[in-house]
Amino acid sequence: MFDQTSGHNKFKPILKASAVAGVAAVLFSAGAPLTVPEAYADAVHVDAPKVPGFADVVEAVSPAVVSVVVESDVQPVAQNDGFGFGFGGRGFDNLPDDHPLKRFFRDFGAPIEPQKPPQPRNGGPRPVAQGSGFFVSEDGYLVTNNHVVREGDAFSVLMDDGTEYDAKLVGTDPRTDLAVLKVDADRDFTYVNFADDSNLRVGDWVVAVGNPFGLGGTVTSGIVSALGRDIASGPYDDYIQVDAAVNHGNSGGPTFDLNGEVVGINTAIFSPSGGNVGIAFAIPAHLAQDVVNDLIDDGTVERGWLGVRIQPVTEDIAESIGLAKPEGALISEPTSDSPGAKAGLKQGDVITAVNGDVIEDARSLSRMIGMMEPGDDVELSVWRDGSSQTIDVKLGEFPTEDQLAASEGQSGPAESSLMTQMGFEVRPADDGKGVTVTAVDPNSDAAAKGLSEGQKILSVNNKEVASAGDILKQVEDAASNGRKQALFQVETENGSMFTALPTGSDNEDAG
């Protein structure tokens, strides 16, 4: 029988020898070495599922976004952003003491300061800031932040294609930190629209475009983290919080939805280092659009004015006056000769509704009245002496700062005198107990003794105080009695403490 296995093995050496001989014959007959090609594996390639991106939105809106360059004839000594921009400074103390972000704001507050450009060595106007902005009309009107342009005497904008144009300041609104510039050029500009942000939801995608650190045309993305944020920067706080990377120089830049419409204007960040940590705040479109339209119209913003000082209604206050819930705005003091005072509003009244719309808190009353026009007739629902009543008021025009100080009688001069004499400013505390410190001169004795913004002064020389005038009276009484120090009771985060501050008395001890 034929053995297939043994037969196969028998012929192996013969096949190998024949193969070698054949290769040798080819080599010799060709007269040149044979190149044998090597086999390589293909590079790794994954056909991943297509994920929607932002490229189409960015391509469409980028020509409308500009870098704003601000120049000034006067070199600023220091940057101090009140709101202005006093996050961690003036204003944040308006938050309730039990607010979960109050300590965070004090420790880590940071505005989106305009990026400081290099300073030229020669004379003439100096660049003092670089921010961001965006066109809202084809004839050259553009929006940015007030704190970007407020130190400027001359302005220019740099387009995404590198073209530079001079711009003029049309108007500003410090209360909302908005400003409008105008570029006059023989061309039509790509512009963007404000979105209907009433449909904006937490979790929606957004895209921020701007000029961080002078790097124009920078795009970042994120989601809406929260709506209606109050960061105590002013009476109209209603910020959109986003987690898109926003840094210095992004001020005034737009945040877009995926339709390429502006849902907000980047204005503030919170960060321990001043850089992005994913907490940024944008002025909402519904607020910005009205202000921008007013500024384009005549360079100013007219707001309705009620003329009352208000504070939140706490649970304790609601209980004490018979309100079912801690809602509304408590009038701590009507301004003399104001529309509210003339209509009969009194200290201790709680405004619970305006034209039938419920007032949730003091902030919502400020926003609602501020969005109305001077001369508007409003119907106020007021809680007084345990029952509700209706009071009709014709709104006035919001006065200038000088007019407001004059109409408030002695409160403005008293606060000014307190800062001059003692080195700090105060306002009535939200809970009605004492006064809250709103600003401290860092070179004052008060600062050296540890007084800081956000603390409350409960008494001076064991006398309760409720205003700047009360403090001055007690200090002056101590000075007239020959005392060089006045005893202040201060409430801090760690509890109550006493500290002595100079009265300014020059009297020497007799004997």
GROMACS .gro file of N, CA, C and O in nm, residues 301-388:
model
  352
  301VAL      N    1  -3.052  10.518   2.854
  301VAL     CA    2  -3.153  10.421   2.892
  301VAL      C    3  -3.246  10.486   2.993
  301VAL      O    4  -3.202  10.532   3.098
  302GLU      N    5  -3.373  10.493   2.960
  302GLU     CA    6  -3.472  10.549   3.051
  302GLU      C    7  -3.542  10.435   3.124
  302GLU      O    8  -3.589  10.339   3.063
  303ARG      N    9  -3.548  10.447   3.256
  303ARG     CA   10  -3.611  10.343   3.338
  303ARG      C   11  -3.717  10.405   3.427
  303ARG      O   12  -3.704  10.519   3.473
  304GLY      N   13  -3.818  10.324   3.453
  304GLY     CA   14  -3.917  10.367   3.550
  304GLY      C   15  -3.858  10.372   3.690
  304GLY      O   16  -3.766  10.296   3.723
  305TRP      N   17  -3.910  10.464   3.773
  305TRP     CA   18  -3.856  10.483   3.907
  305TRP      C   19  -3.969  10.491   4.007
  305TRP      O   20  -4.061  10.574   3.992
  306LEU      N   21  -3.966  10.403   4.106
  306LEU     CA   22  -4.066  10.403   4.212
  306LEU      C   23  -4.021  10.490   4.329
  306LEU      O   24  -4.101  10.561   4.388
  307GLY      N   25  -3.892  10.483   4.360
  307GLY     CA   26  -3.839  10.571   4.464
  307GLY      C   27  -3.855  10.519   4.605
  307GLY      O   28  -3.895  10.594   4.696
  308VAL      N   29  -3.826  10.391   4.628
  308VAL     CA   30  -3.829  10.334   4.762
  308VAL      C   31  -3.707  10.245   4.782
  308VAL      O   32  -3.659  10.181   4.689
  309ARG      N   33  -3.657  10.245   4.903
  309ARG     CA   34  -3.552  10.149   4.939
  309ARG      C   35  -3.621  10.021   4.986
  309ARG      O   36  -3.715  10.026   5.065
  310ILE      N   37  -3.573   9.909   4.937
  310ILE     CA   38  -3.639   9.782   4.966
  310ILE      C   39  -3.539   9.681   5.019
  310ILE      O   40  -3.418   9.694   5.001
  311GLN      N   41  -3.593   9.579   5.085
  311GLN     CA   42  -3.512   9.469   5.135
  311GLN      C   43  -3.594   9.342   5.127
  311GLN      O   44  -3.718   9.346   5.113
  312PRO      N   45  -3.528   9.224   5.133
  312PRO     CA   46  -3.602   9.098   5.123
  312PRO      C   47  -3.695   9.077   5.242
  312PRO      O   48  -3.674   9.130   5.351
  313VAL      N   49  -3.798   8.997   5.219
  313VAL     CA   50  -3.889   8.956   5.326
  313VAL      C   51  -3.842   8.818   5.373
  313VAL      O   52  -3.857   8.719   5.300
  314THR      N   53  -3.785   8.812   5.492
  314THR     CA   54  -3.740   8.684   5.546
  314THR      C   55  -3.857   8.610   5.608
  314THR      O   56  -3.967   8.665   5.625
  315GLU      N   57  -3.834   8.484   5.644
  315GLU     CA   58  -3.939   8.406   5.708
  315GLU      C   59  -3.982   8.470   5.840
  315GLU      O   60  -4.101   8.472   5.874
  316ASP      N   61  -3.885   8.520   5.915
  316ASP     CA   62  -3.917   8.584   6.043
  316ASP      C   63  -4.001   8.709   6.022
  316ASP      O   64  -4.097   8.735   6.097
  317ILE      N   65  -3.964   8.789   5.920
  317ILE     CA   66  -4.041   8.911   5.892
  317ILE      C   67  -4.182   8.875   5.847
  317ILE      O   68  -4.280   8.935   5.892
  318ALA      N   69  -4.193   8.775   5.758
  318ALA     CA   70  -4.326   8.733   5.712
  318ALA      C   71  -4.413   8.688   5.829
  318ALA      O   72  -4.532   8.721   5.838
  319GLU      N   73  -4.354   8.611   5.920
  319GLU     CA   74  -4.428   8.565   6.037
  319GLU      C   75  -4.474   8.681   6.124
  319GLU      O   76  -4.587   8.684   6.174
  320SER      N   77  -4.386   8.779   6.139
  320SER     CA   78  -4.416   8.890   6.230
  320SER      C   79  -4.526   8.981   6.177
  320SER      O   80  -4.594   9.049   6.256
  321ILE      N   81  -4.545   8.987   6.045
  321ILE     CA   82  -4.646   9.078   5.988
  321ILE      C   83  -4.767   9.003   5.932
  321ILE      O   84  -4.857   9.064   5.875
  322GLY      N   85  -4.768   8.871   5.948
  322GLY     CA   86  -4.884   8.794   5.909
  322GLY      C   87  -4.890   8.752   5.764
  322GLY      O   88  -4.996   8.711   5.716
  323LEU      N   89  -4.778   8.761   5.692
  323LEU     CA   90  -4.775   8.714   5.554
  323LEU      C   91  -4.765   8.561   5.551
  323LEU      O   92  -4.691   8.501   5.630
  324ALA      N   93  -4.838   8.499   5.458
  324ALA     CA   94  -4.838   8.354   5.451
  324ALA      C   95  -4.703   8.299   5.407
  324ALA      O   96  -4.660   8.192   5.454
  325LYS      N   97  -4.633   8.370   5.316
  325LYS     CA   98  -4.504   8.324   5.266
  325LYS      C   99  -4.406   8.440   5.263
  325LYS      O  100  -4.446   8.556   5.252
  326PRO      N  101  -4.276   8.412   5.272
  326PRO     CA  102  -4.176   8.518   5.265
  326PRO      C  103  -4.155   8.565   5.122
  326PRO      O  104  -4.054   8.536   5.057
  327GLU      N  105  -4.253   8.637   5.068
  327GLU     CA  106  -4.247   8.689   4.933
  327GLU      C  107  -4.265   8.840   4.935
  327GLU      O  108  -4.306   8.899   5.035
  328GLY      N  109  -4.234   8.903   4.822
  328GLY     CA  110  -4.252   9.047   4.810
  328GLY      C  111  -4.127   9.124   4.845
  328GLY      O  112  -4.019   9.067   4.870
  329ALA      N  113  -4.141   9.256   4.847
  329ALA     CA  114  -4.029   9.346   4.878
  329ALA      C  115  -4.072   9.440   4.990
  329ALA      O  116  -4.174   9.510   4.978
  330LEU      N  117  -3.996   9.440   5.097
  330LEU     CA  118  -4.026   9.523   5.214
  330LEU      C  119  -3.967   9.662   5.196
  330LEU      O  120  -3.847   9.676   5.167
  331ILE      N  121  -4.049   9.765   5.212
  331ILE     CA  122  -4.002   9.903   5.199
  331ILE      C  123  -3.935   9.944   5.330
  331ILE      O  124  -4.001   9.954   5.434
  332SER      N  125  -3.804   9.964   5.324
  332SER     CA  126  -3.732  10.010   5.444
  332SER      C  127  -3.737  10.161   5.457
  332SER      O  128  -3.730  10.214   5.567
  333GLU      N  129  -3.753  10.230   5.342
  333GLU     CA  130  -3.762  10.377   5.348
  333GLU      C  131  -3.802  10.431   5.211
  333GLU      O  132  -3.736  10.403   5.112
  334PRO      N  133  -3.912  10.506   5.205
  334PRO     CA  134  -3.943  10.574   5.079
  334PRO      C  135  -3.852  10.696   5.062
  334PRO      O  136  -3.824  10.767   5.158
  335THR      N  137  -3.806  10.719   4.942
  335THR     CA  138  -3.725  10.838   4.914
  335THR      C  139  -3.817  10.960   4.912
  335THR      O  140  -3.923  10.957   4.851
  336SER      N  141  -3.774  11.064   4.978
  336SER     CA  142  -3.858  11.183   4.988
  336SER      C  143  -3.888  11.240   4.851
  336SER      O  144  -3.802  11.243   4.763
  337ASP      N  145  -4.013  11.282   4.831
  337ASP     CA  146  -4.059  11.346   4.708
  337ASP      C  147  -4.051  11.253   4.587
  337ASP      O  148  -4.047  11.299   4.474
  338SER      N  149  -4.049  11.123   4.610
  338SER     CA  150  -4.044  11.025   4.500
  338SER      C  151  -4.186  10.988   4.460
  338SER      O  152  -4.282  11.014   4.532
  339PRO      N  153  -4.203  10.922   4.343
  339PRO     CA  154  -4.337  10.879   4.303
  339PRO      C  155  -4.403  10.788   4.406
  339PRO      O  156  -4.523  10.799   4.432
  340GLY      N  157  -4.326  10.698   4.467
  340GLY     CA  158  -4.381  10.608   4.568
  340GLY      C  159  -4.428  10.682   4.691
  340GLY      O  160  -4.537  10.655   4.746
  341ALA      N  161  -4.345  10.777   4.736
  341ALA     CA  162  -4.383  10.854   4.855
  341ALA      C  163  -4.506  10.938   4.829
  341ALA      O  164  -4.596  10.948   4.914
  342LYS      N  165  -4.514  10.999   4.711
  342LYS     CA  166  -4.631  11.081   4.677
  342LYS      C  167  -4.758  10.997   4.668
  342LYS      O  168  -4.868  11.045   4.697
  343ALA      N  169  -4.744  10.870   4.628
  343ALA     CA  170  -4.861  10.783   4.616
  343ALA      C  171  -4.907  10.726   4.749
  343ALA      O  172  -5.014  10.665   4.756
  344GLY      N  173  -4.824  10.745   4.853
  344GLY     CA  174  -4.865  10.700   4.986
  344GLY      C  175  -4.795  10.575   5.037
  344GLY      O  176  -4.835  10.521   5.141
  345LEU      N  177  -4.693  10.527   4.967
  345LEU     CA  178  -4.619  10.413   5.019
  345LEU      C  179  -4.545  10.452   5.146
  345LEU      O  180  -4.492  10.563   5.157
  346LYS      N  181  -4.543  10.359   5.243
  346LYS     CA  182  -4.486  10.388   5.373
  346LYS      C  183  -4.379  10.286   5.412
  346LYS      O  184  -4.376  10.175   5.358
  347GLN      N  185  -4.297  10.328   5.505
  347GLN     CA  186  -4.199  10.237   5.561
  347GLN      C  187  -4.272  10.119   5.626
  347GLN      O  188  -4.369  10.137   5.700
  348GLY      N  189  -4.227   9.998   5.597
  348GLY     CA  190  -4.291   9.879   5.652
  348GLY      C  191  -4.391   9.814   5.560
  348GLY      O  192  -4.433   9.700   5.584
  349ASP      N  193  -4.431   9.884   5.452
  349ASP     CA  194  -4.518   9.822   5.351
  349ASP      C  195  -4.443   9.711   5.279
  349ASP      O  196  -4.321   9.719   5.258
  350VAL      N  197  -4.517   9.608   5.238
  350VAL     CA  198  -4.459   9.502   5.157
  350VAL      C  199  -4.531   9.502   5.023
  350VAL      O  200  -4.653   9.482   5.017
  351ILE      N  201  -4.456   9.525   4.915
  351ILE     CA  202  -4.514   9.520   4.780
  351ILE      C  203  -4.516   9.375   4.737
  351ILE      O  204  -4.410   9.312   4.723
  352THR      N  205  -4.635   9.321   4.715
  352THR     CA  206  -4.650   9.178   4.684
  352THR      C  207  -4.680   9.152   4.537
  352THR      O  208  -4.664   9.039   4.490
  353ALA      N  209  -4.727   9.255   4.462
  353ALA     CA  210  -4.756   9.234   4.320
  353ALA      C  211  -4.754   9.368   4.248
  353ALA      O  212  -4.779   9.473   4.308
  354VAL      N  213  -4.720   9.364   4.118
  354VAL     CA  214  -4.723   9.481   4.031
  354VAL      C  215  -4.808   9.446   3.911
  354VAL      O  216  -4.779   9.351   3.837
  355ASN      N  217  -4.916   9.521   3.893
  355ASN     CA  218  -5.012   9.494   3.784
  355ASN      C  219  -5.057   9.348   3.784
  355ASN      O  220  -5.074   9.286   3.678
  356GLY      N  221  -5.072   9.293   3.902
  356GLY     CA  222  -5.120   9.156   3.915
  356GLY      C  223  -5.013   9.050   3.909
  356GLY      O  224  -5.041   8.933   3.938
  357ASP      N  225  -4.889   9.087   3.872
  357ASP     CA  226  -4.779   8.990   3.867
  357ASP      C  227  -4.713   8.980   4.004
  357ASP      O  228  -4.671   9.082   4.062
  358VAL      N  229  -4.706   8.859   4.055
  358VAL     CA  230  -4.653   8.837   4.190
  358VAL      C  231  -4.505   8.876   4.198
  358VAL      O  232  -4.426   8.844   4.108
  359ILE      N  233  -4.468   8.945   4.304
  359ILE     CA  234  -4.328   8.981   4.331
  359ILE      C  235  -4.269   8.875   4.422
  359ILE      O  236  -4.309   8.863   4.539
  360GLU      N  237  -4.176   8.798   4.370
  360GLU     CA  238  -4.118   8.690   4.449
  360GLU      C  239  -4.020   8.742   4.553
  360GLU      O  240  -4.013   8.686   4.663
  361ASP      N  241  -3.944   8.843   4.517
  361ASP     CA  242  -3.846   8.897   4.612
  361ASP      C  243  -3.812   9.040   4.572
  361ASP      O  244  -3.864   9.093   4.472
  362ALA      N  245  -3.725   9.104   4.651
  362ALA     CA  246  -3.690   9.243   4.625
  362ALA      C  247  -3.624   9.260   4.489
  362ALA      O  248  -3.646   9.360   4.419
  363ARG      N  249  -3.543   9.164   4.449
  363ARG     CA  250  -3.473   9.172   4.321
  363ARG      C  251  -3.571   9.175   4.205
  363ARG      O  252  -3.554   9.248   4.108
  364SER      N  253  -3.677   9.093   4.212
  364SER     CA  254  -3.772   9.088   4.101
  364SER      C  255  -3.850   9.219   4.090
  364SER      O  256  -3.888   9.259   3.980
  365LEU      N  257  -3.874   9.289   4.202
  365LEU     CA  258  -3.940   9.419   4.194
  365LEU      C  259  -3.851   9.520   4.123
  365LEU      O  260  -3.898   9.595   4.037
  366SER      N  261  -3.722   9.522   4.156
  366SER     CA  262  -3.629   9.614   4.090
  366SER      C  263  -3.626   9.590   3.940
  366SER      O  264  -3.628   9.685   3.861
  367ARG      N  265  -3.620   9.463   3.899
  367ARG     CA  266  -3.614   9.433   3.756
  367ARG      C  267  -3.743   9.474   3.686
  367ARG      O  268  -3.741   9.530   3.577
  368MET      N  269  -3.856   9.446   3.751
  368MET     CA  270  -3.984   9.473   3.687
  368MET      C  271  -4.005   9.623   3.668
  368MET      O  272  -4.044   9.668   3.559
  369ILE      N  273  -3.978   9.700   3.771
  369ILE     CA  274  -3.995   9.845   3.761
  369ILE      C  275  -3.893   9.903   3.663
  369ILE      O  276  -3.924   9.993   3.583
  370GLY      N  277  -3.770   9.850   3.665
  370GLY     CA  278  -3.665   9.900   3.577
  370GLY      C  279  -3.693   9.876   3.430
  370GLY      O  280  -3.641   9.948   3.344
  371MET      N  281  -3.775   9.775   3.399
  371MET     CA  282  -3.808   9.747   3.260
  371MET      C  283  -3.925   9.832   3.210
  371MET      O  284  -3.956   9.831   3.091
  372MET      N  285  -3.987   9.910   3.298
  372MET     CA  286  -4.099   9.995   3.259
  372MET      C  287  -4.050  10.134   3.222
  372MET      O  288  -3.934  10.170   3.246
  373GLU      N  289  -4.139  10.212   3.163
  373GLU     CA  290  -4.104  10.345   3.115
  373GLU      C  291  -4.148  10.452   3.215
  373GLU      O  292  -4.249  10.435   3.285
  374PRO      N  293  -4.074  10.562   3.222
  374PRO     CA  294  -4.120  10.676   3.303
  374PRO      C  295  -4.259  10.721   3.255
  374PRO      O  296  -4.285  10.726   3.135
  375GLY      N  297  -4.347  10.748   3.350
  375GLY     CA  298  -4.482  10.789   3.316
  375GLY      C  299  -4.582  10.675   3.312
  375GLY      O  300  -4.704  10.700   3.304
  376ASP      N  301  -4.534  10.550   3.318
  376ASP     CA  302  -4.626  10.437   3.320
  376ASP      C  303  -4.706  10.436   3.450
  376ASP      O  304  -4.653  10.465   3.559
  377ASP      N  305  -4.833  10.402   3.439
  377ASP     CA  306  -4.919  10.385   3.557
  377ASP      C  307  -4.914  10.239   3.599
  377ASP      O  308  -4.938  10.149   3.518
  378VAL      N  309  -4.884  10.215   3.727
  378VAL     CA  310  -4.877  10.078   3.777
  378VAL      C  311  -4.968  10.063   3.898
  378VAL      O  312  -4.991  10.158   3.973
  379GLU      N  313  -5.020   9.943   3.912
  379GLU     CA  314  -5.106   9.908   4.026
  379GLU      C  315  -5.027   9.818   4.119
  379GLU      O  316  -4.986   9.708   4.080
  380LEU      N  317  -5.004   9.863   4.240
  380LEU     CA  318  -4.927   9.787   4.337
  380LEU      C  319  -5.019   9.721   4.438
  380LEU      O  320  -5.111   9.786   4.492
  381SER      N  321  -4.997   9.594   4.464
  381SER     CA  322  -5.062   9.526   4.575
  381SER      C  323  -4.970   9.536   4.696
  381SER      O  324  -4.854   9.493   4.688
  382VAL      N  325  -5.020   9.594   4.803
  382VAL     CA  326  -4.936   9.625   4.919
  382VAL      C  327  -4.995   9.560   5.043
  382VAL      O  328  -5.116   9.569   5.068
  383TRP      N  329  -4.909   9.494   5.120
  383TRP     CA  330  -4.949   9.435   5.248
  383TRP      C  331  -4.916   9.535   5.359
  383TRP      O  332  -4.802   9.573   5.377
  384ARG      N  333  -5.020   9.580   5.428
  384ARG     CA  334  -5.001   9.681   5.533
  384ARG      C  335  -5.096   9.653   5.648
  384ARG      O  336  -5.216   9.631   5.627
  385ASP      N  337  -5.043   9.651   5.768
  385ASP     CA  338  -5.123   9.632   5.890
  385ASP      C  339  -5.211   9.507   5.882
  385ASP      O  340  -5.329   9.508   5.920
  386GLY      N  341  -5.153   9.399   5.829
  386GLY     CA  342  -5.223   9.272   5.830
  386GLY      C  343  -5.324   9.250   5.720
  386GLY      O  344  -5.397   9.150   5.721
  387SER      N  345  -5.332   9.339   5.622
  387SER     CA  346  -5.427   9.320   5.513
  387SER      C  347  -5.368   9.376   5.384
  387SER      O  348  -5.274   9.457   5.386
  388SER      N  349  -5.425   9.333   5.272
  388SER     CA  350  -5.377   9.376   5.141
  388SER      C  351  -5.459   9.493   5.091
  388SER      O  352  -5.582   9.498   5.110
   0.00000   0.00000   0.00000
